[in-house]
């Protein structure tokens, strides 16, 4: 299939309307249920650092909580970096914990290499979205077993610590559904997105964000558009 021309693809009017809401409310305060006890127990079970992932009384994680975790990302110790990773996975999973034991075991199997990979990808994320994605998905394969595009892009996104100008955005199946069915990106495909596709996605959202920034007279982040794309695919079910 020929590549869809994204250069003139318009942002749906419903998204433009949603962008009138406060960024803090839609992004920083966007909370997802968290299975804190499960994460604390499972991280300890495979003898990985980074626990407790959250206090026993924590039931939800906000995007803003993860922005705070990433505020000094380059200076984090290996233990702090892995805790940040578990928390992103917990936010992304919500109460659906499928494959997370496998993800933890994959990290435990080759922890030093995984940490090096994460540091390299997260360092590139604020500068070059496609380069950061390629570190996590070299040659279209997962650098870390069971850590595919949906969760890799969450890590790259949160590496921006909430900066409105951060270039990386989350790309998962629900976002892709809206891009195909509502926006008209016919060639997007499902799930196994190569680096050039992720680069095109981030470029598209950056164009939309720039256009909306001018229209609204404030800085609009690519994550505000991603949030609408996700929600428009169906009922809220967490990330």
mmCIF file of C-alpha atoms in Angstrom:
data_model
loop_
_atom_site.group_PDB
_atom_site.id
_atom_site.type_symbol
_atom_site.label_atom_id
_atom_site.label_comp_id
_atom_site.label_asym_id
_atom_site.label_seq_id
_atom_site.Cartn_x
_atom_site.Cartn_y
_atom_site.Cartn_z
ATOM 1 C CA UNK A 1 0.000 0.000 0.000
ATOM 2 C CA UNK A 2 1.241 3.499 -0.873
ATOM 3 C CA UNK A 3 2.136 5.716 2.049
ATOM 4 C CA UNK A 4 -0.671 8.067 3.090
ATOM 5 C CA UNK A 5 0.188 11.712 2.449
ATOM 6 C CA UNK A 6 0.222 13.241 5.900
ATOM 7 C CA UNK A 7 1.330 16.712 4.866
ATOM 8 C CA UNK A 8 -2.206 18.048 4.474
ATOM 9 C CA UNK A 9 -4.126 15.703 6.747
ATOM 10 C CA UNK A 10 -6.333 17.969 8.897
ATOM 11 C CA UNK A 11 -6.817 17.656 12.623
ATOM 12 C CA UNK A 12 -10.407 16.543 13.303
ATOM 13 C CA UNK A 13 -12.671 19.360 14.584
ATOM 14 C CA UNK A 14 -13.523 17.341 17.700
ATOM 15 C CA UNK A 15 -9.867 17.346 18.714
ATOM 16 C CA UNK A 16 -9.607 21.081 18.114
ATOM 17 C CA UNK A 17 -12.551 21.548 20.460
ATOM 18 C CA UNK A 18 -10.998 19.306 23.135
ATOM 19 C CA UNK A 19 -7.842 21.421 23.084
ATOM 20 C CA UNK A 20 -9.798 24.305 24.582
ATOM 21 C CA UNK A 21 -9.632 22.496 27.929
ATOM 22 C CA UNK A 22 -6.809 23.077 30.391
ATOM 23 C CA UNK A 23 -3.569 21.207 29.666
ATOM 24 C CA UNK A 24 -3.123 20.545 33.381
ATOM 25 C CA UNK A 25 -6.527 18.922 33.614
ATOM 26 C CA UNK A 26 -6.213 16.811 30.465
ATOM 27 C CA UNK A 27 -2.545 15.860 30.773
ATOM 28 C CA UNK A 28 -0.946 16.356 34.194
ATOM 29 C CA UNK A 29 -4.044 15.160 36.050
ATOM 30 C CA UNK A 30 -4.759 12.222 33.724
ATOM 31 C CA UNK A 31 -4.802 9.321 36.216
ATOM 32 C CA UNK A 32 -4.929 5.561 35.668
ATOM 33 C CA UNK A 33 -5.708 2.849 38.271
ATOM 34 C CA UNK A 34 -2.577 1.129 39.578
ATOM 35 C CA UNK A 35 -2.077 -2.363 41.032
ATOM 36 C CA UNK A 36 0.578 -1.183 43.494
ATOM 37 C CA UNK A 37 0.678 -4.350 45.624
ATOM 38 C CA UNK A 38 1.115 -6.542 42.522
ATOM 39 C CA UNK A 39 4.012 -4.454 41.201
ATOM 40 C CA UNK A 40 5.756 -4.299 44.562
ATOM 41 C CA UNK A 41 5.502 -8.078 44.995
ATOM 42 C CA UNK A 42 6.498 -9.003 41.437
ATOM 43 C CA UNK A 43 9.541 -6.716 41.288
ATOM 44 C CA UNK A 44 10.730 -8.186 44.579
ATOM 45 C CA UNK A 45 10.048 -11.734 43.362
ATOM 46 C CA UNK A 46 12.540 -11.419 40.485
ATOM 47 C CA UNK A 47 15.024 -9.601 42.741
ATOM 48 C CA UNK A 48 15.124 -6.432 40.685
ATOM 49 C CA UNK A 49 15.811 -2.993 42.159
ATOM 50 C CA UNK A 50 13.246 -0.236 42.055
ATOM 51 C CA UNK A 51 10.726 -1.434 44.630
ATOM 52 C CA UNK A 52 8.532 -0.319 46.158
ATOM 53 C CA UNK A 53 7.064 0.912 42.900
ATOM 54 C CA UNK A 54 4.429 2.779 44.906
ATOM 55 C CA UNK A 55 3.171 2.909 48.464
ATOM 56 C CA UNK A 56 0.643 0.277 49.485
ATOM 57 C CA UNK A 57 -2.092 2.900 49.691
ATOM 58 C CA UNK A 58 -1.535 4.230 46.161
ATOM 59 C CA UNK A 59 -4.410 3.313 43.842
ATOM 60 C CA UNK A 60 -3.815 5.650 40.897
ATOM 61 C CA UNK A 61 -0.915 7.173 38.971
ATOM 62 C CA UNK A 62 -1.104 10.514 37.172
ATOM 63 C CA UNK A 63 0.917 11.595 34.188
ATOM 64 C CA UNK A 64 2.093 14.403 36.436
ATOM 65 C CA UNK A 65 3.517 11.866 38.912
ATOM 66 C CA UNK A 66 5.661 10.373 36.162
ATOM 67 C CA UNK A 67 6.725 13.824 34.960
ATOM 68 C CA UNK A 68 8.068 14.414 38.455
ATOM 69 C CA UNK A 69 9.909 11.074 38.364
ATOM 70 C CA UNK A 70 11.610 12.090 35.113
ATOM 71 C CA UNK A 71 12.554 15.615 36.168
ATOM 72 C CA UNK A 72 16.218 14.655 36.696
ATOM 73 C CA UNK A 73 16.325 11.567 34.481
ATOM 74 C CA UNK A 74 20.002 11.690 33.377
ATOM 75 C CA UNK A 75 21.144 11.789 36.994
ATOM 76 C CA UNK A 76 19.055 8.839 38.183
ATOM 77 C CA UNK A 77 20.837 5.806 39.593
ATOM 78 C CA UNK A 78 20.164 2.423 37.993
ATOM 79 C CA UNK A 79 17.696 1.654 40.778
ATOM 80 C CA UNK A 80 15.855 4.949 40.282
ATOM 81 C CA UNK A 81 15.808 4.451 36.505
ATOM 82 C CA UNK A 82 14.255 1.009 36.887
ATOM 83 C CA UNK A 83 11.692 2.331 39.369
ATOM 84 C CA UNK A 84 10.739 4.968 36.796
ATOM 85 C CA UNK A 85 10.410 2.180 34.211
ATOM 86 C CA UNK A 86 8.157 0.069 36.480
ATOM 87 C CA UNK A 87 5.973 3.076 37.161
ATOM 88 C CA UNK A 88 5.580 3.856 33.458
ATOM 89 C CA UNK A 89 4.659 0.211 32.837
ATOM 90 C CA UNK A 90 2.201 0.337 35.747
ATOM 91 C CA UNK A 91 0.568 3.492 34.362
ATOM 92 C CA UNK A 92 0.473 1.989 30.899
ATOM 93 C CA UNK A 93 -1.040 -1.272 32.108
ATOM 94 C CA UNK A 94 -3.614 -0.004 34.546
ATOM 95 C CA UNK A 95 -5.281 -3.100 36.007
ATOM 96 C CA UNK A 96 -4.513 -5.201 32.919
ATOM 97 C CA UNK A 97 -1.281 -6.919 33.934
ATOM 98 C CA UNK A 98 -0.882 -9.272 30.965
ATOM 99 C CA UNK A 99 2.775 -9.847 29.943
ATOM 100 C CA UNK A 100 4.225 -7.788 32.775
ATOM 101 C CA UNK A 101 5.751 -10.817 34.503
ATOM 102 C CA UNK A 102 7.506 -11.608 31.227
ATOM 103 C CA UNK A 103 8.717 -8.030 30.952
ATOM 104 C CA UNK A 104 10.164 -8.145 34.449
ATOM 105 C CA UNK A 105 11.858 -11.475 33.779
ATOM 106 C CA UNK A 106 13.317 -10.149 30.530
ATOM 107 C CA UNK A 107 14.917 -7.274 32.433
ATOM 108 C CA UNK A 108 16.151 -9.578 35.190
ATOM 109 C CA UNK A 109 17.749 -11.881 32.596
ATOM 110 C CA UNK A 110 20.026 -9.138 31.203
ATOM 111 C CA UNK A 111 19.663 -6.178 33.547
ATOM 112 C CA UNK A 112 22.899 -4.350 32.694
ATOM 113 C CA UNK A 113 22.166 -4.371 28.947
ATOM 114 C CA UNK A 114 18.560 -3.272 29.474
ATOM 115 C CA UNK A 115 19.659 -0.360 31.656
ATOM 116 C CA UNK A 116 22.176 0.734 28.996
ATOM 117 C CA UNK A 117 19.464 0.531 26.340
ATOM 118 C CA UNK A 118 17.037 2.561 28.423
ATOM 119 C CA UNK A 119 19.612 5.242 29.175
ATOM 120 C CA UNK A 120 20.508 5.569 25.497
ATOM 121 C CA UNK A 121 16.880 5.765 24.327
ATOM 122 C CA UNK A 122 15.744 8.157 27.055
ATOM 123 C CA UNK A 123 18.726 10.443 26.445
ATOM 124 C CA UNK A 124 17.837 10.678 22.742
ATOM 125 C CA UNK A 125 14.101 11.183 23.335
ATOM 126 C CA UNK A 126 14.118 14.980 23.922
ATOM 127 C CA UNK A 127 16.211 15.512 20.789
ATOM 128 C CA UNK A 128 15.186 13.002 18.110
ATOM 129 C CA UNK A 129 12.046 10.888 18.422
ATOM 130 C CA UNK A 130 12.929 8.518 15.582
ATOM 131 C CA UNK A 131 16.456 7.933 16.865
ATOM 132 C CA UNK A 132 15.154 7.176 20.356
ATOM 133 C CA UNK A 133 12.572 4.773 18.938
ATOM 134 C CA UNK A 134 15.229 2.963 16.897
ATOM 135 C CA UNK A 135 17.193 2.299 20.093
ATOM 136 C CA UNK A 136 14.132 0.575 21.554
ATOM 137 C CA UNK A 137 13.140 -1.092 18.261
ATOM 138 C CA UNK A 138 16.372 -1.719 16.309
ATOM 139 C CA UNK A 139 15.580 -3.059 12.853
ATOM 140 C CA UNK A 140 11.929 -3.440 13.800
ATOM 141 C CA UNK A 141 12.630 -5.819 16.714
ATOM 142 C CA UNK A 142 12.193 -5.265 20.444
ATOM 143 C CA UNK A 143 15.474 -4.364 22.149
ATOM 144 C CA UNK A 144 13.865 -5.641 25.375
ATOM 145 C CA UNK A 145 11.681 -8.736 25.108
ATOM 146 C CA UNK A 146 7.950 -7.986 25.447
ATOM 147 C CA UNK A 147 8.606 -4.232 25.379
ATOM 148 C CA UNK A 148 7.079 -3.337 22.031
ATOM 149 C CA UNK A 149 6.043 -0.033 20.452
ATOM 150 C CA UNK A 150 3.168 0.778 22.811
ATOM 151 C CA UNK A 151 5.243 0.610 25.986
ATOM 152 C CA UNK A 152 8.499 1.793 24.404
ATOM 153 C CA UNK A 153 6.819 4.987 23.239
ATOM 154 C CA UNK A 154 5.364 5.537 26.701
ATOM 155 C CA UNK A 155 8.889 5.487 28.140
ATOM 156 C CA UNK A 156 10.112 7.863 25.411
ATOM 157 C CA UNK A 157 7.176 10.171 26.050
ATOM 158 C CA UNK A 158 7.595 10.370 29.811
ATOM 159 C CA UNK A 159 11.313 11.060 29.366
ATOM 160 C CA UNK A 160 10.208 14.583 28.448
ATOM 161 C CA UNK A 161 9.106 15.227 32.052
ATOM 162 C CA UNK A 162 6.013 17.053 30.827
ATOM 163 C CA UNK A 163 7.752 19.537 28.542
ATOM 164 C CA UNK A 164 5.218 20.913 26.093
ATOM 165 C CA UNK A 165 7.889 20.846 23.375
ATOM 166 C CA UNK A 166 8.942 17.217 23.891
ATOM 167 C CA UNK A 167 8.872 15.512 20.466
ATOM 168 C CA UNK A 168 7.952 11.942 21.478
ATOM 169 C CA UNK A 169 4.330 10.846 21.701
ATOM 170 C CA UNK A 170 2.688 7.576 22.724
ATOM 171 C CA UNK A 171 1.641 5.332 19.835
ATOM 172 C CA UNK A 172 -0.507 2.359 20.763
ATOM 173 C CA UNK A 173 -3.347 0.384 19.199
ATOM 174 C CA UNK A 174 -6.058 2.792 20.297
ATOM 175 C CA UNK A 175 -4.234 5.859 19.029
ATOM 176 C CA UNK A 176 -3.645 4.021 15.760
ATOM 177 C CA UNK A 177 -7.332 3.109 15.473
ATOM 178 C CA UNK A 178 -8.360 6.767 15.562
ATOM 179 C CA UNK A 179 -5.597 7.753 13.138
ATOM 180 C CA UNK A 180 -6.854 5.173 10.644
ATOM 181 C CA UNK A 181 -10.617 5.371 11.069
ATOM 182 C CA UNK A 182 -11.125 9.057 11.903
ATOM 183 C CA UNK A 183 -8.098 10.849 10.481
ATOM 184 C CA UNK A 184 -7.592 8.781 7.317
ATOM 185 C CA UNK A 185 -4.081 7.383 7.765
ATOM 186 C CA UNK A 186 -4.854 4.330 5.641
ATOM 187 C CA UNK A 187 -1.297 2.981 5.445
ATOM 188 C CA UNK A 188 -0.568 3.075 9.189
ATOM 189 C CA UNK A 189 -0.910 -0.640 9.811
ATOM 190 C CA UNK A 190 -1.207 -2.430 13.120
ATOM 191 C CA UNK A 191 1.270 -2.710 15.954
ATOM 192 C CA UNK A 192 4.631 -3.482 14.361
ATOM 193 C CA UNK A 193 5.449 0.070 13.406
ATOM 194 C CA UNK A 194 8.957 0.599 11.979
ATOM 195 C CA UNK A 195 11.064 3.595 12.923
ATOM 196 C CA UNK A 196 10.131 5.654 9.855
ATOM 197 C CA UNK A 197 6.435 5.265 10.725
ATOM 198 C CA UNK A 198 6.970 6.470 14.278
ATOM 199 C CA UNK A 199 8.970 9.400 12.917
ATOM 200 C CA UNK A 200 6.124 10.299 10.555
ATOM 201 C CA UNK A 201 3.633 10.025 13.414
ATOM 202 C CA UNK A 202 5.587 12.412 15.631
ATOM 203 C CA UNK A 203 6.052 14.834 12.734
ATOM 204 C CA UNK A 204 2.304 14.804 12.043
ATOM 205 C CA UNK A 205 1.439 15.510 15.671
ATOM 206 C CA UNK A 206 4.092 18.243 15.833
ATOM 207 C CA UNK A 207 2.509 19.968 12.809
ATOM 208 C CA UNK A 208 -0.946 19.737 14.328
ATOM 209 C CA UNK A 209 0.364 21.025 17.668
ATOM 210 C CA UNK A 210 2.070 24.005 15.969
ATOM 211 C CA UNK A 211 -1.114 24.876 14.063
ATOM 212 C CA UNK A 212 -3.215 24.682 17.211
ATOM 213 C CA UNK A 213 -0.669 26.680 19.213
ATOM 214 C CA UNK A 214 -1.068 29.524 16.736
ATOM 215 C CA UNK A 215 -4.853 29.235 16.714
ATOM 216 C CA UNK A 216 -5.246 29.132 20.499
ATOM 217 C CA UNK A 217 -2.441 31.510 21.415
ATOM 218 C CA UNK A 218 -0.751 29.030 23.773
ATOM 219 C CA UNK A 219 1.758 26.207 23.477
ATOM 220 C CA UNK A 220 -0.035 22.960 22.615
ATOM 221 C CA UNK A 221 1.868 19.722 23.191
ATOM 222 C CA UNK A 222 1.754 16.648 20.991
ATOM 223 C CA UNK A 223 0.539 14.740 24.058
ATOM 224 C CA UNK A 224 -2.675 16.763 24.130
ATOM 225 C CA UNK A 225 -3.467 15.501 20.645
ATOM 226 C CA UNK A 226 -2.382 11.951 21.529
ATOM 227 C CA UNK A 227 -4.756 11.995 24.518
ATOM 228 C CA UNK A 228 -7.687 12.849 22.237
ATOM 229 C CA UNK A 229 -6.670 10.179 19.714
ATOM 230 C CA UNK A 230 -6.581 7.597 22.495
ATOM 231 C CA UNK A 231 -9.895 8.567 24.066
ATOM 232 C CA UNK A 232 -11.654 8.704 20.699
ATOM 233 C CA UNK A 233 -11.003 5.001 20.061
ATOM 234 C CA UNK A 234 -13.470 3.955 22.758
ATOM 235 C CA UNK A 235 -14.293 4.083 26.445
ATOM 236 C CA UNK A 236 -11.488 5.048 28.802
ATOM 237 C CA UNK A 237 -9.595 1.911 29.766
ATOM 238 C CA UNK A 238 -6.250 3.200 30.910
ATOM 239 C CA UNK A 239 -3.016 3.192 28.971
#
